[in-house]
Coordinates of C-alpha atoms and ligand atoms in Angstrom, one line a residue:
M6 CA -23.1 -15.2 -8.3
Q7 CA -21.8 -18.7 -7.7
D8 CA -22.6 -19.1 -4.0
D9 CA -21.0 -22.6 -3.8
L10 CA -17.5 -21.1 -4.3
D11 CA -15.2 -20.4 -1.3
W12 CA -15.0 -16.6 -1.2
S13 CA -12.5 -16.7 1.7
D14 CA -9.9 -18.1 -0.6
P15 CA -7.7 -15.4 -2.3
A16 CA -7.4 -17.6 -5.4
T17 CA -11.2 -17.7 -5.9
I18 CA -11.6 -14.0 -5.2
L19 CA -8.9 -13.1 -7.7
A20 CA -10.0 -15.5 -10.5
H21 CA -13.8 -14.9 -10.4
D22 CA -16.1 -11.9 -10.9
P23 CA -19.5 -12.8 -9.4
R24 CA -21.0 -9.5 -10.4
F25 CA -21.2 -10.5 -14.1
S26 CA -23.7 -13.1 -15.1
E27 CA -23.5 -12.7 -18.9
G28 CA -20.7 -15.2 -19.1
A29 CA -17.9 -12.8 -19.8
V30 CA -14.9 -14.2 -18.1
V31 CA -13.4 -10.7 -17.8
P32 CA -15.7 -7.9 -16.6
P33 CA -16.5 -5.3 -19.2
L34 CA -14.9 -1.9 -19.0
Y35 CA -17.6 0.7 -18.4
Q36 CA -15.7 3.6 -19.9
T37 CA -18.6 6.0 -19.3
S38 CA -19.1 9.1 -17.3
L39 CA -22.9 8.8 -16.8
F40 CA -25.7 6.2 -16.8
T41 CA -29.1 6.9 -18.2
F42 CA -32.5 5.9 -16.9
A43 CA -35.4 4.1 -18.7
S44 CA -38.0 6.3 -17.0
Y45 CA -38.6 9.3 -14.8
D46 CA -39.7 6.9 -12.1
Q47 CA -36.5 4.8 -12.3
M48 CA -34.4 8.0 -12.0
R49 CA -36.5 9.1 -9.0
Q50 CA -36.1 5.6 -7.4
T51 CA -32.4 5.7 -8.0
F52 CA -32.0 9.1 -6.5
A53 CA -33.9 7.9 -3.5
G54 CA -31.2 5.2 -3.1
R55 CA -33.6 2.4 -3.8
T56 CA -32.2 0.7 -7.0
G57 CA -28.4 0.6 -6.5
Q58 CA -28.1 1.7 -10.2
P59 CA -25.0 3.8 -11.0
V60 CA -25.6 7.5 -11.8
Y61 CA -22.3 9.1 -12.5
S62 CA -18.7 7.7 -12.5
R63 CA -17.3 10.3 -10.1
V64 CA -19.5 8.5 -7.5
G65 CA -19.8 5.0 -8.7
N66 CA -19.0 2.8 -11.7
P67 CA -19.4 -1.0 -12.2
T68 CA -15.8 -1.6 -13.2
T69 CA -14.4 0.3 -10.2
A70 CA -16.9 -1.7 -8.1
V71 CA -15.4 -5.0 -9.3
F72 CA -12.0 -3.9 -8.0
E73 CA -13.5 -2.6 -4.7
D74 CA -15.4 -5.8 -4.2
K75 CA -12.3 -8.0 -4.7
L76 CA -10.1 -5.8 -2.5
A77 CA -12.7 -5.8 0.3
R78 CA -12.9 -9.6 0.1
L79 CA -9.1 -10.0 0.1
E80 CA -8.8 -7.7 3.2
G81 CA -11.8 -9.3 5.0
A82 CA -13.5 -6.0 4.9
E83 CA -17.2 -5.2 4.6
A84 CA -16.5 -2.5 2.0
A85 CA -13.8 -0.8 0.1
R86 CA -13.4 2.4 -1.9
G87 CA -11.1 3.0 -4.9
F88 CA -9.2 6.3 -5.2
A89 CA -7.2 8.0 -7.9
S90 CA -3.9 7.3 -6.0
G91 CA -2.6 5.9 -2.8
M92 CA -2.2 9.5 -1.6
A93 CA -5.9 10.2 -2.3
A94 CA -6.8 7.1 -0.3
I95 CA -4.5 8.1 2.6
S96 CA -5.7 11.8 2.7
G97 CA -9.3 10.7 2.1
A98 CA -9.2 8.1 5.0
V99 CA -7.7 10.6 7.4
L100 CA -10.0 13.5 6.4
S101 CA -13.0 11.3 6.8
Q102 CA -12.1 11.0 10.5
V103 CA -10.7 14.4 11.7
R104 CA -12.1 17.8 12.5
S105 CA -10.5 20.9 13.8
G106 CA -8.9 20.4 17.2
D107 CA -8.2 16.7 16.7
R108 CA -4.8 15.1 17.0
V109 CA -3.3 12.2 15.0
V110 CA -0.7 9.9 16.3
C111 CA 1.6 8.6 13.5
V112 CA 4.5 6.2 13.5
R113 CA 7.9 7.5 12.6
H114 CA 9.2 7.3 9.1
V115 CA 5.9 7.0 7.2
Y116 CA 5.7 7.3 3.4
P117 CA 7.1 10.8 2.7
D118 CA 4.1 12.3 1.0
A119 CA 1.8 11.0 3.8
Y120 CA 4.1 12.9 6.1
R121 CA 3.9 16.0 4.0
F122 CA 0.1 15.8 3.9
F123 CA 0.2 15.6 7.7
E124 CA 2.6 18.5 8.0
V125 CA 1.4 20.9 5.2
L126 CA -2.3 20.4 5.0
L127 CA -3.6 19.1 8.3
P128 CA -2.3 22.0 10.4
R129 CA -4.3 24.5 8.2
M130 CA -7.4 22.7 9.3
G131 CA -6.5 22.8 13.0
V132 CA -5.4 19.1 13.2
T133 CA -2.0 18.3 14.8
V134 CA 0.1 15.2 14.4
D135 CA 2.5 13.6 16.8
Y136 CA 5.2 11.1 15.6
V137 CA 6.0 8.2 17.8
D138 CA 8.3 5.2 17.6
G139 CA 5.7 2.5 16.7
R140 CA 7.7 -0.2 18.4
D141 CA 7.5 1.6 21.8
V142 CA 4.1 0.6 23.1
V143 CA 4.5 2.7 26.3
A144 CA 5.2 5.8 24.3
M145 CA 2.4 5.0 21.9
E146 CA -0.1 4.5 24.8
R147 CA 0.9 7.9 26.3
A148 CA 0.5 9.6 22.9
L149 CA -2.8 8.0 22.2
A150 CA -4.6 9.6 25.2
G151 CA -7.2 11.9 23.7
A152 CA -6.1 11.2 20.0
R153 CA -8.6 10.9 17.2
V154 CA -6.6 8.8 14.7
L155 CA -3.7 6.2 15.0
Y156 CA -1.8 6.0 11.7
L157 CA 0.4 3.0 11.1
E158 CA 2.6 1.8 8.3
S159 CA 3.9 -1.7 9.0
P160 CA 6.5 -2.4 7.9
T161 CA 7.7 1.0 7.0
S162 CA 9.2 1.1 3.5
W163 CA 12.9 2.0 4.0
V164 CA 13.8 0.6 7.4
F165 CA 11.1 -2.0 7.7
E166 CA 10.0 -1.3 11.3
V167 CA 7.1 -3.4 12.3
Q168 CA 4.3 -2.3 14.7
E169 CA 2.1 -4.6 16.7
I170 CA -1.3 -3.9 15.1
A171 CA -3.4 -5.8 17.6
R172 CA -1.9 -4.2 20.7
L173 CA -1.8 -0.7 19.3
S174 CA -5.3 -0.7 17.7
A175 CA -6.7 -2.0 21.0
I176 CA -5.2 0.9 22.9
A177 CA -6.4 3.3 20.2
R178 CA -10.0 1.9 20.4
R179 CA -10.0 2.3 24.2
E180 CA -9.0 5.9 23.7
G181 CA -11.7 6.4 21.1
A182 CA -9.3 6.7 18.2
V183 CA -9.7 5.0 14.8
T184 CA -6.7 3.0 13.5
I185 CA -5.7 3.5 9.9
I186 CA -2.9 1.4 8.4
D187 CA -0.9 1.5 5.1
N188 CA -0.7 -2.1 4.0
S189 CA 0.9 -1.5 0.6
W190 CA 4.2 -3.3 1.3
A191 CA 2.7 -6.7 2.5
S192 CA -0.5 -6.7 0.4
P193 CA -3.5 -8.6 1.7
I194 CA -1.7 -11.8 0.7
F195 CA 0.8 -11.4 3.6
Q196 CA -1.0 -9.2 6.1
R197 CA -4.7 -8.5 6.8
P198 CA -4.7 -5.8 9.4
L199 CA -8.5 -5.6 9.9
Q200 CA -8.3 -9.1 11.5
H201 CA -5.9 -7.7 14.1
G202 CA -8.1 -4.8 15.0
A203 CA -7.3 -2.0 12.6
D204 CA -10.3 0.0 11.4
L205 CA -9.2 1.2 7.9
V206 CA -6.6 -0.3 5.6
V207 CA -5.2 1.9 2.9
H208 CA -3.1 0.8 -0.2
S209 CA -1.1 2.4 -2.9
A210 CA -2.7 0.2 -5.5
S211 CA 0.1 1.5 -7.8
K212 CA 2.3 -1.1 -6.2
Y213 CA 1.6 -4.8 -5.8
L214 CA -2.2 -4.7 -6.4
S215 CA -1.5 -3.4 -9.9
G216 CA 1.7 -5.3 -10.2
H217 CA 2.6 -4.1 -13.7
S218 CA 3.8 -0.5 -13.1
D219 CA 1.2 0.9 -15.4
T220 CA -1.3 2.4 -13.0
V221 CA -1.5 5.0 -10.2
A222 CA -4.4 4.1 -7.9
G223 CA -5.4 3.7 -4.3
V224 CA -8.0 2.1 -2.1
V225 CA -9.4 2.2 1.4
A226 CA -11.1 -0.8 3.0
G227 CA -13.0 -1.2 6.3
S228 CA -16.4 -1.5 7.9
A229 CA -19.5 -0.5 5.9
E230 CA -20.0 2.3 8.4
L231 CA -16.5 3.8 8.0
I232 CA -16.5 3.4 4.2
G233 CA -20.0 4.9 4.1
N234 CA -18.6 7.8 6.0
L235 CA -15.9 8.2 3.4
N236 CA -18.4 8.0 0.6
R237 CA -20.6 10.6 2.2
I238 CA -18.2 13.2 3.3
V239 CA -15.0 12.9 1.3
L240 CA -15.1 11.1 -2.0
P241 CA -17.8 13.0 -3.9
Y242 CA -16.4 16.4 -3.0
L243 CA -12.6 15.9 -3.2
G244 CA -13.4 14.0 -6.3
A245 CA -10.2 11.9 -6.4
K246 CA -12.0 9.0 -8.0
L247 CA -10.6 5.8 -9.4
A248 CA -11.0 5.8 -13.2
P249 CA -12.8 2.8 -14.8
F250 CA -9.8 1.9 -17.0
E251 CA -7.4 2.0 -14.1
A252 CA -9.8 -0.3 -12.1
W253 CA -10.0 -2.6 -15.1
L254 CA -6.2 -2.8 -15.2
L255 CA -6.1 -3.4 -11.4
V256 CA -8.6 -6.3 -11.7
R257 CA -6.4 -7.7 -14.5
G258 CA -3.2 -7.3 -12.5
M259 CA -4.7 -8.7 -9.3
R260 CA -5.5 -12.1 -11.0
T261 CA -1.9 -13.0 -10.4
L262 CA -1.4 -11.1 -7.0
E263 CA -1.0 -14.2 -4.9
L264 CA 1.4 -15.9 -7.5
R265 CA 3.4 -12.7 -7.8
M266 CA 3.7 -12.1 -4.1
R267 CA 4.9 -15.7 -3.5
A268 CA 7.5 -15.2 -6.4
H269 CA 8.6 -11.8 -5.0
E270 CA 9.0 -13.4 -1.6
R271 CA 10.9 -16.5 -2.7
S272 CA 13.3 -14.4 -4.9
S273 CA 13.8 -11.6 -2.4
I274 CA 14.7 -14.0 0.4
T275 CA 17.3 -15.7 -1.8
V276 CA 18.7 -12.4 -3.0
A277 CA 18.8 -10.9 0.5
T278 CA 20.4 -14.0 1.9
S279 CA 23.1 -13.9 -0.7
L280 CA 23.7 -10.2 -0.1
R281 CA 24.0 -10.8 3.6
R282 CA 26.9 -13.1 3.0
H283 CA 28.6 -10.6 0.7
P284 CA 31.8 -9.1 2.2
R285 CA 30.9 -5.6 1.0
V286 CA 27.4 -5.6 2.5
V287 CA 27.3 -4.2 6.1
R288 CA 23.7 -5.1 6.8
V289 CA 20.5 -6.2 5.1
L290 CA 17.1 -4.9 6.3
H291 CA 14.6 -7.6 5.3
P292 CA 11.5 -8.6 7.4
T293 CA 12.0 -12.3 6.8
L294 CA 15.7 -12.2 7.7
D295 CA 15.0 -9.8 10.6
G296 CA 12.5 -12.3 12.1
S297 CA 9.5 -9.9 11.7
V298 CA 7.5 -12.4 9.7
D299 CA 5.8 -14.1 12.6
G300 CA 3.2 -16.1 10.8
V301 CA 0.5 -14.4 12.7
Q302 CA 0.4 -10.6 11.9
L303 CA 2.8 -10.9 9.0
T304 CA 2.9 -14.1 7.0
G305 CA 5.4 -13.3 4.3
S306 CA 7.7 -10.8 2.8
S307 CA 7.3 -8.9 -0.5
G308 CA 10.1 -7.9 -2.8
L309 CA 11.2 -4.6 -1.2
F310 CA 14.1 -4.4 1.2
S311 CA 17.2 -2.4 1.9
L312 CA 20.9 -3.0 2.3
E313 CA 23.9 -0.9 3.4
L314 CA 27.1 -1.1 1.5
D315 CA 30.5 -0.7 3.2
G316 CA 32.9 2.2 2.6
S317 CA 34.8 0.5 -0.2
V318 CA 31.8 0.5 -2.5
D319 CA 31.2 3.6 -4.7
V320 CA 27.4 3.8 -4.5
V321 CA 27.1 5.9 -7.7
R322 CA 29.2 3.4 -9.7
F323 CA 27.3 0.5 -8.2
C324 CA 23.9 1.9 -9.2
D325 CA 25.2 2.8 -12.7
A326 CA 26.7 -0.7 -13.2
L327 CA 23.4 -2.5 -12.6
R328 CA 21.7 -3.8 -15.7
L329 CA 18.6 -5.7 -14.5
F330 CA 17.9 -3.4 -11.6
K331 CA 16.8 0.0 -13.0
L332 CA 17.1 3.2 -11.0
G333 CA 13.6 4.3 -10.1
V334 CA 11.1 5.2 -7.4
S335 CA 8.0 3.2 -6.5
W336 CA 8.0 -0.7 -6.6
G337 CA 5.6 -3.6 -6.8
G338 CA 5.8 -4.2 -10.5
H339 CA 7.4 -7.0 -12.5
E340 CA 10.7 -5.2 -12.8
S341 CA 13.6 -4.9 -10.4
L342 CA 14.5 -1.5 -9.1
V343 CA 17.2 0.2 -7.1
M344 CA 16.7 3.4 -5.1
P345 CA 19.8 4.9 -3.5
A346 CA 19.3 6.7 -0.2
A347 CA 22.1 9.1 -1.2
V348 CA 19.9 10.8 -3.7
V349 CA 17.4 11.5 -0.9
H350 CA 20.2 12.7 1.3
E351 CA 21.4 15.1 -1.4
Q352 CA 18.0 16.7 -1.9
A353 CA 16.5 16.7 1.5
A354 CA 17.3 18.5 4.7
A355 CA 17.3 16.7 8.1
G356 CA 13.8 16.6 9.4
P357 CA 11.6 14.5 11.7
N358 CA 10.6 12.1 9.0
S359 CA 13.7 12.3 6.7
A360 CA 16.0 9.4 5.9
I361 CA 18.8 11.5 7.5
D362 CA 16.9 12.0 10.8
F363 CA 16.0 8.4 10.8
G364 CA 19.6 7.3 10.5
V365 CA 19.3 5.8 7.0
S366 CA 22.9 5.9 5.9
P367 CA 23.7 7.4 2.4
R368 CA 25.4 4.0 1.9
T369 CA 21.9 2.4 1.9
V370 CA 20.2 1.3 -1.2
R371 CA 16.6 0.0 -1.4
L372 CA 16.0 -2.8 -3.8
H373 CA 12.8 -4.1 -5.3
V374 CA 13.2 -7.7 -6.4
G375 CA 11.1 -8.1 -9.4
L376 CA 10.1 -11.2 -11.3
E377 CA 13.3 -11.8 -13.4
A378 CA 15.2 -15.0 -12.8
T379 CA 16.7 -14.9 -9.2
Q380 CA 20.2 -16.0 -10.2
D381 CA 20.3 -13.3 -12.9
L382 CA 19.5 -10.7 -10.3
I383 CA 22.1 -12.1 -7.9
D384 CA 24.7 -12.1 -10.7
D385 CA 23.8 -8.5 -11.6
L386 CA 24.3 -7.3 -8.0
T387 CA 27.5 -9.3 -7.6
R388 CA 29.0 -8.0 -10.8
A389 CA 28.0 -4.4 -10.0
L390 CA 29.4 -4.7 -6.5
A391 CA 32.7 -6.0 -7.8
G392 CA 32.9 -3.2 -10.4
A393 CA 32.2 -0.5 -7.9
T394 CA 34.6 -1.6 -5.2
A395 CA 37.8 0.4 -4.8
Ligands
LIG3 C1 3.8 4.7 -3.1 C2 3.3 4.7 -1.7 C3 2.2 5.5 -1.3 C4 1.5 6.5 -2.2 O1 0.8 5.9 -3.2 P1 0.6 6.6 -4.7 O2 -0.3 5.6 -5.4 O3 1.9 6.9 -5.3 O4 -0.2 7.9 -4.4 C5 1.7 5.3 0.0 N1 2.3 4.5 0.8 C6 3.4 3.7 0.5 C7 4.0 2.8 1.5 C8 3.9 3.8 -0.8 O5 4.9 3.1 -1.1

C-alpha cells in the first residue's frame, strides 16, 4: 500500500488498488468458490480468525473486498459489505437491526421494492413500519419515540423529496434507533450521509456505482461494529453475496464514477433548465433547480429527475417518439432513459407508497440523462414534444 497517497480524495480511491502489490494495475478476478490451505495448521489458524485469509466466496473473496474497500473509503465508512443486489443490501441492513416487536420509521415514497419488503416480509417477523413525511421533523420526532430503525431515502427517486439527515439521525440516536439511508441517487460523490450522522448507508450498486447497466449489485457501509453485525448474523445465512465478477465490473465502472457524476450533473441541469422553459412542461422536479443542493448535505445532482407534461401532450406518443431516450426502468448507466408514471398508474392500485397516493400525476415522466451529447438529448426531447402535441 502506498501510504503517501491521499486516501480521502475520491480520484485516488477510484484510481488505485492498494491491496495488490504485484504491480497489476487492475486487481485480478478471483473467480473461485474456495481457497485452499498450505497446511493443517494454516487452516486451523484461519478458522480461529488469526490469518485473514479467505476461506469460501459466500463469506469473503479478494475481488469483492477491493470493491468493499473502495466504497467504504468513498463513504468515509470504517467498513462496507457487498451484496447481490441493492434489495439484498437493504433487506440485509434492516434485518441486521430488527427483532420481533420492533418498529421501523420510514419516509414516504421509498423505492417500491423496499416498501414491499417492509409490508410483506417484516410483519411476518413481528416488525411494524410507520411511514412519515420525511420533511416534517415534528412528525418524525413523534414517530421515532421507541423506534428501532429510521429508514431514509434522500432524495426519493420520483419526487425528489429531501430529508435533513443530521437532524433526523440525531433524533433517532437519542431514541436509540439506528439510521439507515439509501444513497443510490446521489452516490458518495454528491452525498456522504455518515458524515451527517447516519449509521448505515445502502446503495443499489446497479445504478451509478456500476455506471454501465451491466451489473445488479448492492452494498452497505458503516461502522466496523455495524458491518461486523451484518457479517455475523445476516450475510452468511441469507447468502445474497456479491459475485467476484460483478465486483470486478463494479471496480472497473467506479474508476470513472466522479467523472460520470459530474457529466450527468452538468447535462441534467442543462436539459432540466431547457425543459422548464418549454411551454408544454408544467413542472420539473430536479434537486438543483428546486434548491435542494445546499452544498452541505447534498453537493450535486445526478442525472435522474422528473417532469410533468401539460394536457396537450400525448404521453404515449411522446415516449414512442424519443430516439435517444429509451423506455426502461432503472438508471445510472451511460444511456438516457424515460420512465412514464402512466405505466405505473395503469398497473398499480392506490396505496400508501404508490405514485397515485403520492400525487405523482400520470402526466409525469422520469428521465435519466445519460452521457450522450447534451444538445442531442435536448433536440430529442424537443422533437418528441412537438410530435406528440395535439
Ligand atoms: C434500483 C434501486 C434499488 C434496488 O436496487 P437493486 O440493485 O435493483 O436491487 C434501491 N433503491 C433505489 C433508490 C433504487 O433506485
